[in-house]
Short mmCIF file of C-alpha atoms in Angstrom, two decimals:
data_model
loop_
_atom_site.label_atom_id
_atom_site.label_comp_id
_atom_site.label_asym_id
_atom_site.label_seq_id
_atom_site.Cartn_x
_atom_site.Cartn_y
_atom_site.Cartn_z
CA MET A 2 -19.31 -25.16 20.83
CA GLN A 3 -17.29 -22.40 19.40
CA GLU A 4 -15.38 -23.15 16.10
CA ARG A 5 -11.89 -23.33 16.53
CA PHE A 6 -11.28 -23.30 12.92
CA SER A 7 -13.11 -22.21 10.06
CA TYR A 8 -13.06 -21.90 6.12
CA ALA A 9 -14.56 -19.34 4.05
CA ARG A 10 -14.97 -18.85 0.19
CA PRO A 11 -16.09 -15.12 -0.84
CA VAL A 12 -17.80 -14.72 -4.34
CA ASN A 13 -15.83 -11.58 -5.20
CA VAL A 14 -12.87 -9.96 -4.14
CA ALA A 15 -14.74 -7.03 -2.08
CA GLU A 16 -16.22 -10.03 -0.03
CA ALA A 17 -12.90 -11.43 0.45
CA VAL A 18 -11.78 -8.03 1.92
CA ARG A 19 -14.58 -7.80 4.00
CA LEU A 20 -13.75 -11.54 5.53
CA LEU A 21 -9.99 -10.49 6.07
CA ASN A 22 -11.12 -7.67 8.18
CA ASP A 23 -13.76 -9.22 10.15
CA PRO A 24 -12.42 -8.71 13.62
CA SER A 25 -14.53 -11.99 14.99
CA ALA A 26 -11.70 -14.06 13.52
CA ARG A 27 -7.89 -14.20 12.47
CA SER A 28 -7.92 -14.86 8.76
CA ARG A 29 -5.46 -15.37 6.47
CA VAL A 30 -5.65 -15.77 2.35
CA LEU A 31 -5.45 -19.27 0.91
CA ALA A 32 -4.36 -19.01 -2.72
CA GLY A 33 -2.20 -21.60 -3.74
CA GLY A 34 -1.50 -22.92 -0.49
CA THR A 35 2.15 -23.98 -1.10
CA ASP A 36 3.36 -21.66 1.78
CA LEU A 37 0.50 -21.43 3.84
CA VAL A 38 -0.23 -25.13 4.43
CA LEU A 39 3.43 -25.60 5.55
CA LEU A 40 3.23 -22.73 7.54
CA MET A 41 0.37 -23.89 9.43
CA LYS A 42 1.82 -27.02 10.38
CA GLU A 43 4.68 -25.04 11.90
CA GLU A 44 2.38 -22.45 14.11
CA ARG A 45 -0.90 -23.97 14.29
CA ASP A 46 -2.19 -20.77 15.75
CA ILE A 47 -1.35 -18.58 13.18
CA CYS A 48 -5.14 -18.14 12.19
CA ASP A 49 -8.54 -19.57 12.87
CA ARG A 50 -9.82 -18.96 9.58
CA VAL A 51 -8.72 -19.21 5.77
CA VAL A 52 -10.16 -17.15 3.04
CA ASP A 53 -10.41 -19.15 -0.14
CA ILE A 54 -9.74 -16.83 -3.10
CA THR A 55 -8.73 -19.73 -5.38
CA LEU A 56 -11.91 -19.84 -7.65
CA LEU A 57 -12.52 -16.07 -8.14
CA PRO A 58 -12.29 -15.78 -11.68
CA GLU A 59 -11.16 -11.84 -11.54
CA MET A 60 -7.88 -13.15 -9.72
CA HIS A 61 -6.60 -15.21 -12.48
CA GLN A 62 -7.15 -12.96 -15.49
CA ILE A 63 -4.13 -12.06 -17.40
CA ARG A 64 -4.98 -9.13 -19.80
CA ARG A 65 -3.68 -6.15 -21.76
CA GLU A 66 -4.76 -2.58 -21.34
CA GLY A 67 -3.00 -0.43 -23.63
CA GLU A 68 0.60 -0.40 -23.26
CA ARG A 69 0.18 -2.49 -19.90
CA VAL A 70 -0.25 -6.14 -19.02
CA ILE A 71 -2.35 -6.80 -15.77
CA ILE A 72 -1.90 -10.28 -14.19
CA GLY A 73 -4.54 -11.26 -11.30
CA ALA A 74 -2.62 -12.17 -7.97
CA GLY A 75 -4.30 -15.43 -8.23
CA ALA A 76 -2.97 -16.71 -11.33
CA ASN A 77 -0.71 -19.74 -10.56
CA PHE A 78 2.78 -20.02 -12.26
CA SER A 79 1.26 -22.41 -15.01
CA GLU A 80 -1.15 -19.87 -16.19
CA ILE A 81 1.75 -17.37 -16.29
CA VAL A 82 4.12 -19.64 -18.00
CA GLU A 83 1.19 -20.64 -20.60
CA SER A 84 0.26 -17.42 -21.45
CA PRO A 85 0.90 -16.02 -24.85
CA LEU A 86 0.82 -12.54 -23.70
CA VAL A 87 3.50 -12.78 -21.11
CA ILE A 88 5.50 -14.93 -23.38
CA GLU A 89 5.36 -12.28 -26.08
CA THR A 90 5.57 -9.03 -23.60
CA ALA A 91 7.84 -10.25 -20.71
CA PRO A 92 9.66 -13.64 -21.38
CA VAL A 93 11.68 -12.85 -18.31
CA LEU A 94 8.58 -13.30 -15.96
CA ALA A 95 7.60 -16.38 -17.98
CA ALA A 96 11.25 -17.83 -17.29
CA ALA A 97 11.12 -17.11 -13.66
CA CYS A 98 7.73 -18.42 -13.19
CA HIS A 99 8.78 -21.73 -15.33
CA SER A 100 11.86 -21.89 -12.84
CA VAL A 101 9.45 -22.26 -9.72
CA GLY A 102 9.55 -25.87 -8.18
CA ALA A 103 7.73 -28.86 -10.05
CA THR A 104 4.83 -29.12 -11.96
CA GLN A 105 2.67 -29.63 -9.43
CA VAL A 106 3.92 -26.48 -7.44
CA ARG A 107 3.55 -24.34 -10.45
CA ASN A 108 -0.19 -25.65 -10.78
CA MET A 109 -0.83 -24.51 -7.32
CA GLY A 110 1.53 -21.75 -6.42
CA THR A 111 0.35 -18.12 -7.32
CA LEU A 112 2.27 -15.06 -8.24
CA GLY A 113 0.77 -13.00 -5.88
CA GLY A 114 1.49 -15.22 -2.86
CA ASN A 115 4.98 -15.36 -3.96
CA VAL A 116 5.09 -11.63 -3.84
CA ALA A 117 3.15 -11.27 -0.52
CA ASN A 118 5.16 -13.92 1.24
CA ALA A 119 8.26 -12.08 -0.02
CA ALA A 120 10.63 -15.03 0.72
CA ALA A 121 14.44 -13.90 -0.15
CA CYS A 122 14.40 -16.74 -2.82
CA ALA A 123 11.05 -15.98 -4.48
CA ASP A 124 12.08 -16.43 -8.14
CA SER A 125 9.29 -13.97 -9.66
CA LEU A 126 10.37 -11.11 -7.46
CA PRO A 127 13.79 -10.28 -9.46
CA ALA A 128 11.61 -10.38 -12.72
CA LEU A 129 9.01 -8.31 -11.54
CA VAL A 130 11.58 -5.70 -10.32
CA CYS A 131 13.17 -5.97 -13.81
CA LEU A 132 9.79 -5.01 -15.25
CA ASP A 133 9.21 -2.27 -13.10
CA ALA A 134 6.13 -4.15 -12.26
CA VAL A 135 3.34 -2.49 -9.77
CA ALA A 136 1.53 -4.24 -7.01
CA HIS A 137 -2.02 -3.55 -6.60
CA ALA A 138 -4.17 -3.96 -3.32
CA LEU A 139 -7.37 -3.83 -2.22
CA THR A 140 -8.33 -2.56 1.29
CA LEU A 141 -11.71 -1.55 3.06
CA ASP A 142 -10.68 1.97 2.38
CA GLY A 143 -10.15 1.36 -1.38
CA PRO A 144 -7.14 0.44 -3.51
CA LEU A 145 -3.29 0.86 -2.81
CA GLU A 146 -0.54 0.51 -5.35
CA TRP A 147 3.32 0.34 -4.84
CA ALA A 148 6.19 -0.63 -7.05
CA VAL A 149 7.00 -4.24 -6.19
CA SER A 150 10.48 -2.97 -5.48
CA ASP A 151 9.07 -0.68 -2.78
CA LEU A 152 6.58 -3.07 -1.72
CA VAL A 153 8.83 -5.80 -0.64
CA VAL A 154 10.81 -4.41 2.35
CA ARG A 155 13.14 -7.28 3.62
CA PRO A 156 12.64 -11.24 3.48
CA ASN A 157 9.28 -12.21 4.54
CA GLN A 158 7.96 -8.31 5.01
CA THR A 159 6.30 -6.10 2.87
CA LYS A 160 4.13 -2.84 3.32
CA LEU A 161 0.90 -4.81 2.62
CA PRO A 162 -1.38 -3.42 5.61
CA PRO A 163 -3.29 -5.81 7.73
CA GLY A 164 -6.41 -6.87 5.86
CA ALA A 165 -5.37 -5.94 2.60
CA LEU A 166 -5.65 -8.15 -0.31
CA LEU A 167 -3.04 -8.21 -3.10
CA THR A 168 -5.23 -8.27 -6.29
CA ALA A 169 -3.05 -8.00 -9.25
CA LEU A 170 0.77 -7.09 -10.77
CA SER A 171 1.14 -5.22 -13.57
CA TYR A 172 3.81 -3.70 -15.95
CA THR A 173 4.29 -1.86 -19.02
CA ILE A 174 5.19 -3.51 -21.92
CA PRO A 175 8.91 -3.00 -22.84
CA ILE A 176 10.02 -1.09 -25.79
CA GLU A 177 10.04 -2.93 -29.00
CA GLY A 178 13.50 -4.57 -29.58
CA SER A 179 14.18 -5.14 -25.54
CA ARG A 180 15.48 -8.45 -24.79
CA SER A 181 15.29 -10.05 -21.43
CA VAL A 182 16.62 -13.16 -19.53
CA PHE A 183 16.29 -14.85 -16.31
CA LEU A 184 19.04 -17.08 -14.60
CA LYS A 185 18.95 -19.26 -11.50
CA LEU A 186 21.36 -21.16 -9.37
CA GLY A 187 20.27 -23.73 -7.01
CA ARG A 188 21.94 -26.60 -5.08
CA ARG A 189 20.53 -28.92 -8.01
CA ASN A 190 19.10 -28.87 -11.61
CA ALA A 191 15.67 -29.30 -10.54
CA MET A 192 13.03 -28.31 -7.91
CA ALA A 193 16.00 -26.15 -5.91
CA ILE A 194 15.31 -23.36 -3.71
CA SER A 195 17.56 -20.50 -5.43
CA ARG A 196 20.82 -19.56 -3.77
CA LEU A 197 20.99 -16.57 -6.73
CA THR A 198 19.15 -15.40 -9.39
CA VAL A 199 19.60 -12.52 -12.07
CA ALA A 200 17.09 -10.93 -14.32
CA ALA A 201 18.21 -8.43 -17.06
CA LEU A 202 16.50 -6.58 -19.69
CA GLY A 203 18.33 -4.06 -22.42
CA ARG A 204 18.15 -3.01 -25.84
CA VAL A 205 20.30 -0.97 -28.19
CA ASP A 206 19.59 2.14 -30.09
CA ALA A 207 19.75 2.55 -33.95
CA ALA A 208 23.48 3.26 -33.53
CA GLY A 209 23.96 -0.32 -31.54
CA LYS A 210 24.66 1.84 -28.47
CA VAL A 211 22.82 0.64 -25.15
CA ALA A 212 19.72 2.63 -24.85
CA GLU A 213 18.37 0.70 -21.57
CA VAL A 214 19.45 -2.01 -19.28
CA ARG A 215 17.78 -3.09 -16.25
CA LEU A 216 20.10 -5.66 -13.86
CA VAL A 217 18.29 -7.32 -10.86
CA PRO A 218 19.94 -9.83 -8.80
CA GLY A 219 17.73 -11.98 -6.33
CA SER A 220 18.81 -13.52 -3.02
CA ALA A 221 21.86 -11.18 -3.23
CA THR A 222 20.41 -8.27 -1.10
CA PRO A 223 17.85 -8.00 1.69
CA GLN A 224 15.63 -5.86 -0.79
CA ILE A 225 15.19 -6.72 -4.36
CA ARG A 226 16.47 -4.06 -6.16
CA ARG A 227 17.84 -2.90 -9.48
CA PHE A 228 21.85 -2.14 -9.35
CA PRO A 229 22.30 1.07 -10.76
CA ARG A 230 26.12 1.48 -10.92
CA ALA A 231 26.45 -1.74 -12.74
CA GLU A 232 23.83 -0.72 -15.23
CA ALA A 233 25.59 2.43 -15.62
CA VAL A 234 28.61 0.89 -16.85
CA LEU A 235 27.02 0.04 -20.14
CA LEU A 236 24.62 2.62 -20.84
CA GLY A 237 25.51 4.75 -23.85
CA GLN A 238 28.15 1.97 -24.99
CA ILE A 239 28.45 -0.34 -27.68
CA PRO A 240 28.03 -3.57 -25.92
CA MET A 241 31.09 -5.95 -25.65
CA LEU A 242 31.70 -8.92 -23.51
CA ALA A 243 34.59 -6.98 -21.54
CA LEU A 244 32.11 -4.41 -20.67
CA CYS A 245 29.67 -7.12 -19.22
CA GLN A 246 32.32 -8.34 -17.15
CA GLU A 247 33.13 -4.83 -15.77
CA ALA A 248 29.54 -4.30 -14.89
CA ALA A 249 29.36 -7.87 -13.20
CA ARG A 250 32.28 -6.62 -11.06
CA VAL A 251 30.46 -3.71 -10.26
CA ALA A 252 27.41 -5.86 -9.16
CA VAL A 253 29.49 -7.79 -6.85
CA ALA A 254 30.75 -4.47 -5.17
CA GLU A 255 27.22 -3.36 -4.89
CA MET A 256 26.22 -6.40 -3.30
CA THR A 257 29.05 -6.13 -0.77
CA GLU A 258 28.45 -2.65 -0.09
CA ILE A 259 24.76 -3.54 0.75
CA THR A 260 25.32 -6.82 2.74
CA GLY A 261 28.70 -6.61 3.94
CA ARG A 262 30.99 -9.40 3.76
CA ARG A 263 29.04 -12.77 4.93
CA TRP A 264 29.77 -16.30 5.43
CA SER A 265 28.13 -16.74 2.12
CA SER A 266 30.19 -14.08 0.24
CA GLU A 267 33.01 -16.59 -0.72
CA PHE A 268 30.58 -18.47 -2.86
CA LYS A 269 28.04 -15.62 -3.86
CA GLU A 270 30.74 -13.08 -5.21
CA PRO A 271 32.26 -15.26 -7.66
CA ALA A 272 28.76 -16.98 -8.60
CA LEU A 273 27.08 -13.35 -9.24
CA GLU A 274 30.02 -12.26 -11.16
CA SER A 275 29.81 -15.27 -13.60
CA MET A 276 25.74 -15.01 -13.68
CA VAL A 277 25.62 -11.12 -14.39
CA THR A 278 28.40 -11.60 -17.03
CA ARG A 279 26.44 -14.43 -18.95
CA ALA A 280 22.84 -12.58 -18.49
CA LEU A 281 24.05 -9.40 -19.73
CA ALA A 282 25.86 -11.35 -22.48
CA GLN A 283 22.53 -13.25 -23.56
CA VAL A 284 20.67 -10.03 -23.45
CA PHE A 285 22.97 -8.21 -25.81
CA GLY A 286 23.54 -11.15 -28.14
CA LEU A 287 27.35 -11.44 -27.22
#
């Protein structure tokens, strides 16, 4: 009798990619399973084999190479939250990962899964885009990489080709003196799906003027992206609360220009203005 469903546990990343490209089965990656298990309950024929990468050590590594930090795509949120390297170099990412679900979810859910599933409310995506992070994948033809902001095309859609395995996310360590923050707004205080998030990073120069600012709202536009016009309000200026408020108003205008006015605009516009103001004020110590 032919198997209706099978389970495979590869011994390394190369074998995982080979299994994902095996034409004899429709395979899906099992990393944390927090999304896949729910999806399989809704769509029972979504695959006939799972390829379990949860025990591959290289998929959990968090390491520094020169001025870059590389995080294995199989690292779960708890591993990232507890990583001294991430806490030191990218507190915005540590905060975003800490905001995901409850402890049980953070112990299972993975950074790579959060990126590959590309949910509109994925908490890690604004932080990764704010860090100008790069996604690394492996295919049968070799490695591929994209900026995370380019990889995620729209909610639940990425440029990952069929059979590719997302192996790592990496970012360049922000320049010394940079500060970052992640804010999340949900329907309740705990275990809430994001209705809006904001990731922000910035630093001032020796003269006290803004030398760099990055602003990335989440759950605000179809593609997670920086808001350059809002950033430009602060660049080269001495940071003041009034400037943060102006940048927030410009951010709202950018969001509306991209999405148009929708049923949620009445809520999201004032919420985003408030969150951007608060995030930028925290980044610049106002």
